[in-house]
Amino acid sequence: MRIGFGYDVHRLVEGRPLVLGGVRVPHQWGLDGHSDADVLLHAIADALLGAAAMGDLGVHFPDTDERWRDADSLMLLGEVGRKVEEAGYHIVNIDATVALQRPRLRPYIDTMRHNIAEVLDLDPGQVSVKATTTERLGFVGTEAGAAASAVCLINQR
Ligand code: MG
Protein backbone atom coordinates (compact mmCIF):
# COMPACT_ATOMS: atom_id res chain seq x y z
CA MET A 1 0.00 0.00 0.00
CA ARG A 2 1.16 3.53 -0.73
CA ILE A 3 -0.18 6.87 0.47
CA GLY A 4 -0.37 10.08 -1.58
CA PHE A 5 -0.95 13.72 -0.75
CA GLY A 6 -1.99 16.61 -3.01
CA TYR A 7 -2.49 20.33 -2.45
CA ASP A 8 -3.60 23.07 -4.82
CA VAL A 9 -4.62 26.73 -4.77
CA HIS A 10 -6.35 28.88 -7.40
CA ARG A 11 -7.25 32.54 -7.39
CA LEU A 12 -10.94 33.66 -7.43
CA VAL A 13 -11.63 36.12 -10.25
CA GLU A 14 -14.53 37.70 -12.08
CA GLY A 15 -15.67 36.32 -15.41
CA ARG A 16 -14.85 32.66 -14.79
CA PRO A 17 -17.19 29.80 -13.83
CA LEU A 18 -16.65 28.20 -10.42
CA VAL A 19 -16.05 24.51 -11.14
CA LEU A 20 -15.41 22.20 -8.18
CA GLY A 21 -15.41 18.43 -8.37
CA GLY A 22 -16.74 18.77 -11.91
CA VAL A 23 -19.80 20.68 -10.65
CA ARG A 24 -20.51 24.20 -11.89
CA VAL A 25 -21.34 26.00 -8.65
CA PRO A 26 -23.35 29.25 -9.03
CA HIS A 27 -21.24 32.14 -7.71
CA GLN A 28 -20.19 35.66 -8.70
CA TRP A 29 -16.54 34.59 -9.09
CA GLY A 30 -14.74 31.58 -10.51
CA LEU A 31 -11.29 30.06 -10.24
CA ASP A 32 -8.58 31.33 -12.55
CA GLY A 33 -6.22 28.96 -14.30
CA HIS A 34 -5.09 27.44 -17.57
CA SER A 35 -7.58 24.56 -17.36
CA ASP A 36 -11.03 24.90 -15.76
CA ALA A 37 -9.00 25.42 -12.51
CA ASP A 38 -10.93 22.77 -10.58
CA VAL A 39 -8.79 23.03 -7.45
CA LEU A 40 -10.40 19.96 -5.83
CA LEU A 41 -9.72 17.65 -8.77
CA HIS A 42 -6.17 18.98 -9.11
CA ALA A 43 -5.41 18.13 -5.47
CA ILE A 44 -6.85 14.63 -5.95
CA ALA A 45 -4.88 14.07 -9.18
CA ASP A 46 -1.67 15.16 -7.42
CA ALA A 47 -2.40 12.80 -4.50
CA LEU A 48 -2.82 9.87 -6.92
CA LEU A 49 0.34 10.73 -8.87
CA GLY A 50 2.21 11.31 -5.60
CA ALA A 51 1.21 7.91 -4.24
CA ALA A 52 2.71 6.28 -7.32
CA ALA A 53 5.76 8.63 -7.29
CA MET A 54 4.78 9.71 -10.82
CA GLY A 55 5.32 13.46 -10.51
CA ASP A 56 2.43 15.91 -10.52
CA LEU A 57 -0.33 17.23 -12.76
CA GLY A 58 1.97 19.89 -14.24
CA VAL A 59 4.39 17.22 -15.44
CA HIS A 60 1.66 15.26 -17.23
CA PHE A 61 -0.44 18.21 -18.46
CA PRO A 62 1.86 21.28 -18.75
CA ASP A 63 0.07 24.65 -18.55
CA THR A 64 2.24 25.79 -21.47
CA ASP A 65 0.37 23.32 -23.69
CA GLU A 66 -2.58 24.87 -25.55
CA ARG A 67 -4.31 21.47 -25.60
CA TRP A 68 -5.10 21.88 -21.89
CA ARG A 69 -6.49 25.45 -22.10
CA ASP A 70 -9.88 25.43 -20.29
CA ALA A 71 -9.50 21.62 -20.11
CA ASP A 72 -12.15 19.67 -18.23
CA SER A 73 -10.30 18.55 -15.12
CA LEU A 74 -12.57 15.50 -14.80
CA MET A 75 -11.03 14.32 -18.08
CA LEU A 76 -7.53 15.06 -16.74
CA LEU A 77 -8.31 13.15 -13.52
CA GLY A 78 -9.56 10.18 -15.55
CA GLU A 79 -6.28 10.20 -17.48
CA VAL A 80 -4.31 10.29 -14.22
CA GLY A 81 -6.34 7.34 -12.93
CA ARG A 82 -5.50 5.36 -16.07
CA LYS A 83 -1.79 6.20 -15.79
CA VAL A 84 -1.68 5.10 -12.15
CA GLU A 85 -3.52 1.90 -13.05
CA GLU A 86 -1.16 1.22 -15.96
CA ALA A 87 1.73 1.56 -13.50
CA GLY A 88 0.26 -1.43 -11.65
CA TYR A 89 -1.85 0.10 -8.89
CA HIS A 90 -5.48 0.31 -7.96
CA ILE A 91 -7.04 3.06 -5.87
CA VAL A 92 -8.28 2.08 -2.40
CA ASN A 93 -9.79 5.39 -1.27
CA ILE A 94 -9.58 9.16 -1.60
CA ASP A 95 -10.29 11.81 1.06
CA ALA A 96 -10.27 15.48 0.09
CA THR A 97 -11.12 18.86 1.64
CA VAL A 98 -11.91 22.08 -0.23
CA ALA A 99 -11.34 25.36 1.60
CA LEU A 100 -13.64 28.09 0.31
CA GLN A 101 -15.26 30.92 2.26
CA ARG A 102 -18.40 31.15 0.09
CA PRO A 103 -20.70 29.70 -1.17
CA ARG A 104 -21.57 26.74 1.03
CA LEU A 105 -20.74 23.57 -0.88
CA ARG A 106 -22.81 21.03 1.04
CA PRO A 107 -25.58 20.80 -1.64
CA TYR A 108 -23.00 19.82 -4.29
CA ILE A 109 -20.78 17.39 -2.36
CA ASP A 110 -22.54 14.16 -3.36
CA THR A 111 -22.51 15.11 -7.05
CA MET A 112 -18.77 15.84 -6.76
CA ARG A 113 -18.16 12.43 -5.15
CA HIS A 114 -20.19 10.76 -7.87
CA ASN A 115 -18.28 12.59 -10.65
CA ILE A 116 -14.90 11.65 -9.17
CA ALA A 117 -15.90 8.02 -8.61
CA GLU A 118 -17.21 7.77 -12.18
CA VAL A 119 -14.04 8.99 -13.96
CA LEU A 120 -11.80 6.86 -11.71
CA ASP A 121 -14.03 3.77 -12.00
CA LEU A 122 -14.59 3.70 -8.22
CA ASP A 123 -17.58 3.29 -5.95
CA PRO A 124 -18.74 6.63 -4.44
CA GLY A 125 -18.08 4.99 -1.05
CA GLN A 126 -14.36 5.12 -1.88
CA VAL A 127 -14.45 8.89 -2.41
CA SER A 128 -14.84 11.39 0.42
CA VAL A 129 -15.18 15.14 -0.23
CA LYS A 130 -15.45 17.68 2.56
CA ALA A 131 -15.67 21.46 2.58
CA THR A 132 -14.58 24.05 5.08
CA THR A 133 -14.34 27.80 5.38
CA THR A 134 -11.29 29.30 7.08
CA GLU A 135 -13.30 31.48 9.47
CA ARG A 136 -12.52 34.52 7.28
CA LEU A 137 -8.77 34.08 7.90
CA GLY A 138 -6.07 34.13 5.22
CA PHE A 139 -6.47 34.18 1.43
CA VAL A 140 -9.42 31.78 1.55
CA GLY A 141 -11.15 33.86 4.22
CA THR A 142 -10.74 37.10 2.27
CA GLU A 143 -12.09 35.27 -0.82
CA ALA A 144 -8.93 35.88 -2.82
CA GLY A 145 -8.84 32.19 -3.67
CA ALA A 146 -9.67 28.60 -2.87
CA ALA A 147 -7.46 25.74 -1.70
CA ALA A 148 -7.87 21.97 -1.66
CA SER A 149 -5.93 19.10 -0.17
CA ALA A 150 -6.35 15.40 -0.73
CA VAL A 151 -4.93 12.11 0.43
CA CYS A 152 -5.32 8.72 -1.18
CA LEU A 153 -4.30 5.13 -0.67
CA ILE A 154 -3.30 2.94 -3.59
CA ASN A 155 -2.50 -0.75 -3.64
CA GLN A 156 -0.03 -2.63 -5.83
CA ARG A 157 -1.87 -5.21 -7.93
MG1 MG B 1 -4.29 23.57 -10.21
mmCIF file of C-alpha atoms and ligand atoms in Angstrom:
data_model
loop_
_atom_site.group_PDB
_atom_site.id
_atom_site.type_symbol
_atom_site.label_atom_id
_atom_site.label_comp_id
_atom_site.label_asym_id
_atom_site.label_seq_id
_atom_site.Cartn_x
_atom_site.Cartn_y
_atom_site.Cartn_z
ATOM 1 C CA MET A 1 0.000 0.000 0.000
ATOM 2 C CA ARG A 2 1.155 3.530 -0.734
ATOM 3 C CA ILE A 3 -0.176 6.869 0.467
ATOM 4 C CA GLY A 4 -0.367 10.079 -1.576
ATOM 5 C CA PHE A 5 -0.954 13.721 -0.753
ATOM 6 C CA GLY A 6 -1.988 16.610 -3.015
ATOM 7 C CA TYR A 7 -2.490 20.327 -2.451
ATOM 8 C CA ASP A 8 -3.601 23.069 -4.825
ATOM 9 C CA VAL A 9 -4.620 26.725 -4.773
ATOM 10 C CA HIS A 10 -6.345 28.881 -7.395
ATOM 11 C CA ARG A 11 -7.252 32.544 -7.394
ATOM 12 C CA LEU A 12 -10.935 33.657 -7.432
ATOM 13 C CA VAL A 13 -11.630 36.119 -10.246
ATOM 14 C CA GLU A 14 -14.531 37.702 -12.078
ATOM 15 C CA GLY A 15 -15.671 36.319 -15.409
ATOM 16 C CA ARG A 16 -14.848 32.663 -14.794
ATOM 17 C CA PRO A 17 -17.187 29.801 -13.833
ATOM 18 C CA LEU A 18 -16.650 28.200 -10.423
ATOM 19 C CA VAL A 19 -16.054 24.509 -11.139
ATOM 20 C CA LEU A 20 -15.411 22.201 -8.182
ATOM 21 C CA GLY A 21 -15.412 18.428 -8.367
ATOM 22 C CA GLY A 22 -16.745 18.766 -11.910
ATOM 23 C CA VAL A 23 -19.800 20.680 -10.651
ATOM 24 C CA ARG A 24 -20.506 24.196 -11.895
ATOM 25 C CA VAL A 25 -21.336 26.002 -8.655
ATOM 26 C CA PRO A 26 -23.351 29.248 -9.034
ATOM 27 C CA HIS A 27 -21.238 32.138 -7.706
ATOM 28 C CA GLN A 28 -20.192 35.658 -8.702
ATOM 29 C CA TRP A 29 -16.536 34.591 -9.093
ATOM 30 C CA GLY A 30 -14.742 31.575 -10.507
ATOM 31 C CA LEU A 31 -11.293 30.059 -10.237
ATOM 32 C CA ASP A 32 -8.584 31.326 -12.545
ATOM 33 C CA GLY A 33 -6.220 28.959 -14.300
ATOM 34 C CA HIS A 34 -5.095 27.440 -17.574
ATOM 35 C CA SER A 35 -7.579 24.555 -17.356
ATOM 36 C CA ASP A 36 -11.033 24.903 -15.758
ATOM 37 C CA ALA A 37 -8.998 25.416 -12.512
ATOM 38 C CA ASP A 38 -10.933 22.766 -10.577
ATOM 39 C CA VAL A 39 -8.795 23.026 -7.453
ATOM 40 C CA LEU A 40 -10.398 19.960 -5.828
ATOM 41 C CA LEU A 41 -9.721 17.646 -8.774
ATOM 42 C CA HIS A 42 -6.171 18.981 -9.112
ATOM 43 C CA ALA A 43 -5.409 18.131 -5.467
ATOM 44 C CA ILE A 44 -6.852 14.630 -5.948
ATOM 45 C CA ALA A 45 -4.881 14.074 -9.177
ATOM 46 C CA ASP A 46 -1.670 15.159 -7.416
ATOM 47 C CA ALA A 47 -2.403 12.799 -4.505
ATOM 48 C CA LEU A 48 -2.818 9.870 -6.919
ATOM 49 C CA LEU A 49 0.340 10.729 -8.868
ATOM 50 C CA GLY A 50 2.212 11.311 -5.603
ATOM 51 C CA ALA A 51 1.207 7.905 -4.236
ATOM 52 C CA ALA A 52 2.706 6.276 -7.323
ATOM 53 C CA ALA A 53 5.757 8.631 -7.292
ATOM 54 C CA MET A 54 4.784 9.713 -10.816
ATOM 55 C CA GLY A 55 5.321 13.464 -10.510
ATOM 56 C CA ASP A 56 2.431 15.911 -10.520
ATOM 57 C CA LEU A 57 -0.328 17.227 -12.761
ATOM 58 C CA GLY A 58 1.973 19.890 -14.240
ATOM 59 C CA VAL A 59 4.395 17.215 -15.435
ATOM 60 C CA HIS A 60 1.662 15.257 -17.233
ATOM 61 C CA PHE A 61 -0.444 18.207 -18.463
ATOM 62 C CA PRO A 62 1.857 21.276 -18.749
ATOM 63 C CA ASP A 63 0.070 24.650 -18.549
ATOM 64 C CA THR A 64 2.239 25.791 -21.465
ATOM 65 C CA ASP A 65 0.370 23.317 -23.691
ATOM 66 C CA GLU A 66 -2.581 24.869 -25.549
ATOM 67 C CA ARG A 67 -4.308 21.468 -25.599
ATOM 68 C CA TRP A 68 -5.101 21.876 -21.889
ATOM 69 C CA ARG A 69 -6.488 25.447 -22.098
ATOM 70 C CA ASP A 70 -9.876 25.427 -20.294
ATOM 71 C CA ALA A 71 -9.502 21.623 -20.106
ATOM 72 C CA ASP A 72 -12.154 19.671 -18.231
ATOM 73 C CA SER A 73 -10.302 18.545 -15.115
ATOM 74 C CA LEU A 74 -12.575 15.498 -14.802
ATOM 75 C CA MET A 75 -11.029 14.317 -18.078
ATOM 76 C CA LEU A 76 -7.528 15.061 -16.737
ATOM 77 C CA LEU A 77 -8.307 13.154 -13.523
ATOM 78 C CA GLY A 78 -9.560 10.181 -15.549
ATOM 79 C CA GLU A 79 -6.275 10.201 -17.484
ATOM 80 C CA VAL A 80 -4.310 10.290 -14.224
ATOM 81 C CA GLY A 81 -6.339 7.336 -12.930
ATOM 82 C CA ARG A 82 -5.503 5.362 -16.071
ATOM 83 C CA LYS A 83 -1.793 6.201 -15.789
ATOM 84 C CA VAL A 84 -1.682 5.097 -12.146
ATOM 85 C CA GLU A 85 -3.524 1.900 -13.050
ATOM 86 C CA GLU A 86 -1.160 1.218 -15.963
ATOM 87 C CA ALA A 87 1.728 1.562 -13.497
ATOM 88 C CA GLY A 88 0.260 -1.435 -11.650
ATOM 89 C CA TYR A 89 -1.847 0.101 -8.892
ATOM 90 C CA HIS A 90 -5.485 0.308 -7.959
ATOM 91 C CA ILE A 91 -7.041 3.059 -5.865
ATOM 92 C CA VAL A 92 -8.284 2.077 -2.405
ATOM 93 C CA ASN A 93 -9.792 5.389 -1.273
ATOM 94 C CA ILE A 94 -9.577 9.165 -1.596
ATOM 95 C CA ASP A 95 -10.292 11.808 1.057
ATOM 96 C CA ALA A 96 -10.275 15.481 0.093
ATOM 97 C CA THR A 97 -11.119 18.857 1.636
ATOM 98 C CA VAL A 98 -11.911 22.081 -0.225
ATOM 99 C CA ALA A 99 -11.341 25.359 1.601
ATOM 100 C CA LEU A 100 -13.642 28.090 0.309
ATOM 101 C CA GLN A 101 -15.257 30.919 2.262
ATOM 102 C CA ARG A 102 -18.399 31.147 0.095
ATOM 103 C CA PRO A 103 -20.695 29.696 -1.172
ATOM 104 C CA ARG A 104 -21.571 26.743 1.035
ATOM 105 C CA LEU A 105 -20.741 23.573 -0.884
ATOM 106 C CA ARG A 106 -22.812 21.029 1.039
ATOM 107 C CA PRO A 107 -25.579 20.799 -1.645
ATOM 108 C CA TYR A 108 -22.995 19.823 -4.289
ATOM 109 C CA ILE A 109 -20.781 17.386 -2.356
ATOM 110 C CA ASP A 110 -22.535 14.163 -3.357
ATOM 111 C CA THR A 111 -22.508 15.109 -7.046
ATOM 112 C CA MET A 112 -18.765 15.844 -6.760
ATOM 113 C CA ARG A 113 -18.156 12.430 -5.153
ATOM 114 C CA HIS A 114 -20.190 10.755 -7.871
ATOM 115 C CA ASN A 115 -18.278 12.587 -10.654
ATOM 116 C CA ILE A 116 -14.898 11.654 -9.167
ATOM 117 C CA ALA A 117 -15.903 8.019 -8.610
ATOM 118 C CA GLU A 118 -17.206 7.773 -12.179
ATOM 119 C CA VAL A 119 -14.044 8.986 -13.960
ATOM 120 C CA LEU A 120 -11.803 6.862 -11.713
ATOM 121 C CA ASP A 121 -14.026 3.774 -11.998
ATOM 122 C CA LEU A 122 -14.593 3.702 -8.221
ATOM 123 C CA ASP A 123 -17.583 3.289 -5.953
ATOM 124 C CA PRO A 124 -18.739 6.633 -4.442
ATOM 125 C CA GLY A 125 -18.077 4.994 -1.049
ATOM 126 C CA GLN A 126 -14.359 5.117 -1.880
ATOM 127 C CA VAL A 127 -14.452 8.891 -2.406
ATOM 128 C CA SER A 128 -14.842 11.394 0.416
ATOM 129 C CA VAL A 129 -15.176 15.143 -0.228
ATOM 130 C CA LYS A 130 -15.453 17.676 2.556
ATOM 131 C CA ALA A 131 -15.670 21.459 2.583
ATOM 132 C CA THR A 132 -14.578 24.049 5.084
ATOM 133 C CA THR A 133 -14.339 27.805 5.384
ATOM 134 C CA THR A 134 -11.287 29.301 7.081
ATOM 135 C CA GLU A 135 -13.304 31.481 9.466
ATOM 136 C CA ARG A 136 -12.522 34.518 7.279
ATOM 137 C CA LEU A 137 -8.772 34.078 7.896
ATOM 138 C CA GLY A 138 -6.070 34.126 5.218
ATOM 139 C CA PHE A 139 -6.470 34.181 1.429
ATOM 140 C CA VAL A 140 -9.422 31.785 1.552
ATOM 141 C CA GLY A 141 -11.145 33.860 4.216
ATOM 142 C CA THR A 142 -10.741 37.105 2.275
ATOM 143 C CA GLU A 143 -12.089 35.271 -0.820
ATOM 144 C CA ALA A 144 -8.926 35.883 -2.822
ATOM 145 C CA GLY A 145 -8.836 32.192 -3.672
ATOM 146 C CA ALA A 146 -9.668 28.595 -2.867
ATOM 147 C CA ALA A 147 -7.463 25.735 -1.704
ATOM 148 C CA ALA A 148 -7.870 21.972 -1.658
ATOM 149 C CA SER A 149 -5.931 19.104 -0.166
ATOM 150 C CA ALA A 150 -6.354 15.399 -0.732
ATOM 151 C CA VAL A 151 -4.929 12.111 0.427
ATOM 152 C CA CYS A 152 -5.319 8.723 -1.180
ATOM 153 C CA LEU A 153 -4.296 5.132 -0.668
ATOM 154 C CA ILE A 154 -3.301 2.937 -3.592
ATOM 155 C CA ASN A 155 -2.505 -0.755 -3.643
ATOM 156 C CA GLN A 156 -0.029 -2.631 -5.830
ATOM 157 C CA ARG A 157 -1.873 -5.211 -7.929
HETATM 158 MG MG MG B 1 -4.288 23.571 -10.213
#
